[in-house]
């Protein structure tokens, strides 16, 4: 399998060439040259596999430059009951008839990002070892991504993580999760500023090409193809659990921000998984819902802060991949829309015909507000005795607006409620018990913390990196 860029660069690249990269050199995103089709016999055979076996089968279709035995070992080491809490890895939780949740949040940081990041940590360590190289991952986080990256990269040979977060602004639980890590290769930098300052510093450091090369700076952001690929697996796993045979169709509802999660659903559908609808749910930051309703994509200048903070985005960094497919893989047009139009006009529109075609790809959308979120959390608790987190609540609210008779709806559970205890309390009142916390995380808030406070200044961050990569 080879990979191309959505903006036209067709230089032949294999999986391991793009594994450690972010954007393609022409500013586009990497996609496989084609989506391998899974026929009925293969689908039938996969139905009986464990999660790790299934992951190996799917990854093997896209990775031909890592020996099979090595890939198998990496995948087996990643998707274990010890790390993800159950043998099924992503079990379903039934709600009312025809609707269920798929639990993607039982990994170390209680959010679905672990599903891909845990594999990425193992792939990175393997590939760097094979090349005899090291990599210093620089990132900015307001919460979920940073902790998922740190728990995936901790203790890995050849890897260091420098993670910037806004000092004192993450939730107490998120701070405890990240700052309690004592691994020597993990560096938490608490920046005296807001999240945008952290992102600006990462950009400034990355734009210093000489520094970036000399210190082997890399990233783990959501545009990484390997992350997206790892996420394709749980669409298949969810389908097999919700259906009895391959003649059946299912729909998925996906709480969305940067379009990474649902883009994996799009890939699964292109491979032939019988998906009826891909229901995209946004919070008040509704750039994507607006696109699927009107055909206009208007990037916002900044995101509004909401109670489903991991979906607070002003533009969706993975969206370009879907638009490329929507436009029949027209790289010239994709470059025009995401290069020129976005820079010049802050957005673009597609034609009515093209908008109509999004439905042929299964897409429908909706949005959810703070009041919707609270009502959905309360209703789910009262009717099913189940606590759900704020992002999953957005997904469930919008899912119910797009039910088809006879087609099971699988709502992706993207985080556990323990991460957002304050909003859960607001929804359920002071008499409800606090959201359950997995045993491994009890008492985490009283562990010793390891972090360094730095000014919102790229030069200071560079000096820190220099001093710790010698
Ligand atoms: C990251 C995240 C999302 C959004 O996923 P995208 O891939 O950015 O669309 C939704 N919910 C939670 C809990 C997340 O951490």
Coordinates of C-alpha atoms in Angstrom, one line a residue, residues 56-346:
X56 CA -4.0 -7.2 12.9
X57 CA -6.1 -8.1 9.9
X58 CA -7.2 -4.5 9.2
X59 CA -3.8 -3.0 9.8
X60 CA -2.1 -5.6 7.5
X61 CA -4.2 -4.2 4.6
X62 CA -2.5 -0.8 5.0
X63 CA 0.9 -1.7 6.3
X64 CA 3.2 -3.8 4.1
X65 CA 6.6 -2.5 5.2
X66 CA 6.6 -4.0 8.7
X67 CA 7.0 -7.8 8.8
X68 CA 3.8 -9.5 9.7
X69 CA 5.2 -11.2 12.8
X70 CA 6.4 -7.9 14.2
X71 CA 3.1 -6.1 13.5
X72 CA 1.3 -9.0 15.2
X73 CA 3.5 -8.7 18.3
X74 CA 2.9 -4.9 18.5
X75 CA -0.9 -5.2 18.1
X76 CA -1.1 -8.1 20.6
X77 CA 0.9 -6.1 23.1
X78 CA -1.4 -3.1 22.7
X79 CA -5.0 -4.4 22.8
X80 CA -5.0 -6.3 26.1
X81 CA -7.5 -6.8 28.8
X82 CA -4.9 -5.4 31.3
X83 CA -4.8 -2.0 29.4
X84 CA -8.4 -1.7 28.2
X85 CA -10.3 -3.4 31.1
X86 CA -12.3 -6.0 29.3
X87 CA -11.7 -8.9 26.9
X88 CA -14.0 -7.4 24.3
X89 CA -11.8 -4.2 24.5
X90 CA -14.8 -2.1 23.1
X91 CA -17.9 -3.8 24.5
X92 CA -21.4 -2.5 23.8
X93 CA -23.8 -1.1 26.5
X94 CA -27.4 -1.4 25.5
X95 CA -29.8 1.5 26.1
X96 CA -33.4 1.6 24.7
X97 CA -34.2 -0.9 21.9
X98 CA -32.1 -0.3 18.9
X99 CA -29.6 2.0 20.6
X100 CA -26.4 1.2 22.4
X101 CA -23.1 2.7 23.4
X102 CA -19.7 1.3 22.2
X103 CA -17.3 1.8 25.1
X104 CA -14.1 3.3 23.8
X105 CA -12.9 4.9 27.0
X106 CA -11.6 2.2 29.2
X107 CA -8.0 2.8 28.4
X108 CA -5.5 4.4 30.8
X109 CA -6.7 8.0 30.4
X110 CA -10.5 7.3 30.1
X111 CA -11.0 8.8 26.7
X112 CA -11.2 7.1 23.2
X113 CA -7.8 8.7 22.2
X114 CA -6.1 5.8 24.0
X115 CA -7.5 3.4 21.4
X116 CA -5.1 4.8 18.8
X117 CA -2.4 6.5 20.9
X118 CA -1.5 3.2 22.7
X119 CA -0.8 1.6 19.3
X120 CA 1.1 4.7 18.1
X121 CA 3.4 4.5 21.1
X122 CA 4.3 0.9 20.3
X123 CA 4.7 1.6 16.5
X124 CA 6.9 4.7 17.2
X125 CA 9.2 2.7 19.5
X126 CA 9.5 -0.1 17.0
X127 CA 10.2 2.1 14.0
X128 CA 12.7 4.4 15.8
X129 CA 14.5 1.3 17.1
X130 CA 14.6 -0.2 13.6
X131 CA 16.1 3.1 12.2
X132 CA 18.4 3.7 15.2
X133 CA 16.8 7.1 15.7
X134 CA 15.2 9.1 18.5
X135 CA 12.2 11.5 18.5
X136 CA 11.2 14.3 20.7
X137 CA 7.5 14.8 20.7
X138 CA 6.4 18.4 21.2
X139 CA 2.7 19.0 21.8
X140 CA 0.1 21.4 23.3
X141 CA -2.9 20.1 25.1
X142 CA -5.9 21.4 27.0
X143 CA -6.5 17.9 28.4
X144 CA -7.3 14.7 26.6
X145 CA -4.7 14.5 23.8
X146 CA -1.7 15.3 26.1
X147 CA -2.5 12.7 28.7
X148 CA -3.3 10.0 26.0
X149 CA 0.1 10.8 24.4
X150 CA 2.0 10.7 27.7
X151 CA 0.5 7.4 28.8
X152 CA 1.3 5.9 25.4
X153 CA 4.9 7.1 25.2
X154 CA 5.9 6.8 28.9
X155 CA 9.0 4.6 29.3
X156 CA 9.3 4.0 25.5
X157 CA 12.9 3.8 24.2
X158 CA 14.0 6.5 21.8
X159 CA 11.1 8.8 22.7
X160 CA 10.7 11.9 24.8
X161 CA 7.6 13.9 25.3
X162 CA 7.5 17.7 25.9
X163 CA 3.8 18.6 26.6
X164 CA 2.7 22.2 27.0
X165 CA -0.5 22.9 28.9
X166 CA -2.0 26.1 30.2
X167 CA -0.9 26.5 33.8
X168 CA -3.7 26.0 36.3
X169 CA -6.4 25.7 33.6
X170 CA -6.8 22.0 33.1
X171 CA -9.4 20.2 35.3
X172 CA -7.9 19.0 38.7
X173 CA -8.3 15.4 37.5
X174 CA -6.5 16.1 34.2
X175 CA -3.6 17.8 36.0
X176 CA -3.3 14.9 38.4
X177 CA -3.3 12.4 35.5
X178 CA -0.5 14.1 33.6
X179 CA 1.6 15.6 36.4
X180 CA 1.7 12.4 38.5
X181 CA 3.8 10.6 35.8
X182 CA 7.3 10.1 37.1
X183 CA 8.8 8.7 33.9
X184 CA 12.1 10.3 32.9
X185 CA 11.1 10.6 29.3
X186 CA 8.0 12.7 30.0
X187 CA 8.3 16.4 30.5
X188 CA 5.2 18.5 31.5
X189 CA 5.6 22.2 30.9
X190 CA 2.9 24.3 32.5
X191 CA 2.8 27.5 30.4
X192 CA 1.9 30.8 32.1
X193 CA -0.9 31.5 29.5
X194 CA -3.9 30.0 27.8
X195 CA -4.2 27.0 25.4
X196 CA -3.7 29.3 22.4
X197 CA -0.3 30.4 23.8
X198 CA 0.7 26.8 24.1
X199 CA -0.3 26.1 20.5
X200 CA 1.5 29.3 19.3
X201 CA 4.7 28.1 21.0
X202 CA 4.5 24.7 19.4
X203 CA 4.1 26.4 16.0
X204 CA 6.9 28.8 16.6
X205 CA 9.3 26.0 17.6
X206 CA 8.2 23.8 14.6
X207 CA 8.7 26.7 12.2
X208 CA 12.3 26.9 13.3
X209 CA 13.4 24.3 10.7
X210 CA 17.0 24.2 11.9
X211 CA 16.0 23.7 15.6
X212 CA 13.4 21.1 14.6
X213 CA 15.9 19.1 12.7
X214 CA 18.7 19.4 15.2
X215 CA 16.4 18.3 18.1
X216 CA 14.4 15.7 16.1
X217 CA 11.1 17.4 17.0
X218 CA 7.9 15.4 16.0
X219 CA 4.2 15.5 16.8
X220 CA 1.3 13.1 17.6
X221 CA -1.6 15.2 16.5
X222 CA -4.8 13.9 15.2
X223 CA -3.9 14.2 11.5
X224 CA -1.5 11.3 11.9
X225 CA -2.7 8.5 9.5
X226 CA -1.7 5.7 11.9
X227 CA -4.0 7.1 14.6
X228 CA -6.9 7.2 12.1
X229 CA -6.2 3.7 10.9
X230 CA -6.2 2.3 14.5
X231 CA -9.6 3.8 14.9
X232 CA -11.1 2.0 11.9
X233 CA -10.9 -1.3 13.9
X234 CA -13.5 -0.4 16.5
X235 CA -16.1 0.4 13.8
X236 CA -15.7 -3.3 12.6
X237 CA -15.7 -4.5 16.2
X238 CA -18.9 -2.5 17.0
X239 CA -20.6 -3.8 13.9
X240 CA -19.9 -7.5 14.7
X241 CA -21.3 -7.1 18.2
X242 CA -24.4 -5.3 17.1
X243 CA -25.3 -7.6 14.2
X244 CA -26.0 -11.3 13.9
X245 CA -25.0 -11.6 10.2
X246 CA -23.4 -9.6 7.4
X247 CA -26.7 -8.9 5.7
X248 CA -27.5 -6.3 8.4
X249 CA -26.6 -2.7 8.5
X250 CA -25.9 -0.5 11.5
X251 CA -25.4 3.3 12.0
X252 CA -22.8 5.0 14.1
X253 CA -23.1 8.3 16.0
X254 CA -19.9 10.1 16.6
X255 CA -19.2 13.1 19.0
X256 CA -16.9 15.1 16.7
X257 CA -14.4 17.9 16.9
X258 CA -11.4 17.5 14.5
X259 CA -13.2 14.9 12.4
X260 CA -10.6 12.2 13.2
X261 CA -12.9 9.7 14.8
X262 CA -15.7 9.9 12.2
X263 CA -13.2 9.9 9.4
X264 CA -12.2 6.5 10.5
X265 CA -15.9 5.5 10.2
X266 CA -15.8 6.9 6.7
X267 CA -12.8 4.7 5.9
X268 CA -14.5 1.6 7.4
X269 CA -17.6 2.3 5.2
X270 CA -15.4 2.8 2.1
X271 CA -13.9 -0.6 2.8
X272 CA -17.4 -2.1 2.6
X273 CA -18.5 -2.3 6.2
X274 CA -22.3 -2.2 6.0
X275 CA -22.8 1.2 7.6
X276 CA -26.1 2.9 7.0
X277 CA -25.4 6.3 8.5
X278 CA -22.5 8.2 10.0
X279 CA -24.2 10.6 12.4
X280 CA -21.9 13.5 13.1
X281 CA -22.6 15.3 16.4
X282 CA -21.1 18.7 17.4
X283 CA -21.5 20.8 20.4
X284 CA -22.0 24.6 20.2
X285 CA -18.9 24.7 18.0
X286 CA -20.9 23.6 15.0
X287 CA -18.6 24.3 12.0
X288 CA -19.1 20.7 10.8
X289 CA -22.9 20.6 11.4
X290 CA -23.2 23.8 9.5
X291 CA -21.3 22.2 6.6
X292 CA -23.5 19.1 6.4
X293 CA -26.6 21.2 6.5
X294 CA -25.6 24.0 4.1
X295 CA -22.6 23.0 2.1
X296 CA -20.7 26.0 3.5
X297 CA -17.5 25.5 5.6
X298 CA -16.8 28.5 7.7
X299 CA -13.7 28.2 10.0
X300 CA -14.3 30.2 13.2
X301 CA -11.6 32.6 14.5
X302 CA -11.8 30.9 17.9
X303 CA -13.8 28.2 19.6
X304 CA -16.3 28.9 22.4
X305 CA -15.7 27.1 25.7
X306 CA -18.3 24.4 26.4
X307 CA -18.9 21.6 28.8
X308 CA -17.8 19.1 26.2
X309 CA -14.4 20.7 25.9
X310 CA -12.7 18.1 23.7
X311 CA -15.0 19.1 20.9
X312 CA -14.2 22.8 21.2
X313 CA -12.6 23.4 17.8
X314 CA -12.7 26.4 15.4
X315 CA -11.7 24.3 12.3
X316 CA -11.6 20.5 11.8
X317 CA -8.1 19.4 11.0
X318 CA -9.1 16.0 9.5
X319 CA -12.0 17.3 7.4
X320 CA -9.8 17.7 4.3
X321 CA -9.6 13.9 4.0
X322 CA -13.3 13.5 3.6
X323 CA -13.7 16.5 1.2
X324 CA -11.0 15.0 -1.0
X325 CA -13.0 11.8 -1.3
X326 CA -16.3 13.8 -1.7
X327 CA -14.8 15.7 -4.7
X328 CA -13.8 12.4 -6.4
X329 CA -10.2 12.8 -5.1
X330 CA -9.7 16.0 -7.1
X331 CA -6.4 17.2 -5.5
X332 CA -6.4 20.5 -7.5
X333 CA -9.8 21.5 -6.1
X334 CA -8.9 20.3 -2.6
X335 CA -5.8 22.4 -2.6
X336 CA -7.8 25.4 -3.8
X337 CA -10.5 25.0 -1.0
X338 CA -8.2 24.1 1.9
X339 CA -5.2 26.2 0.8
X340 CA -6.3 29.4 -0.9
X341 CA -10.0 29.8 0.0
X342 CA -9.5 29.0 3.7
X343 CA -6.6 31.4 3.9
X344 CA -8.2 34.2 1.9
X345 CA -11.9 33.9 2.8
X346 CA -11.8 31.8 6.0

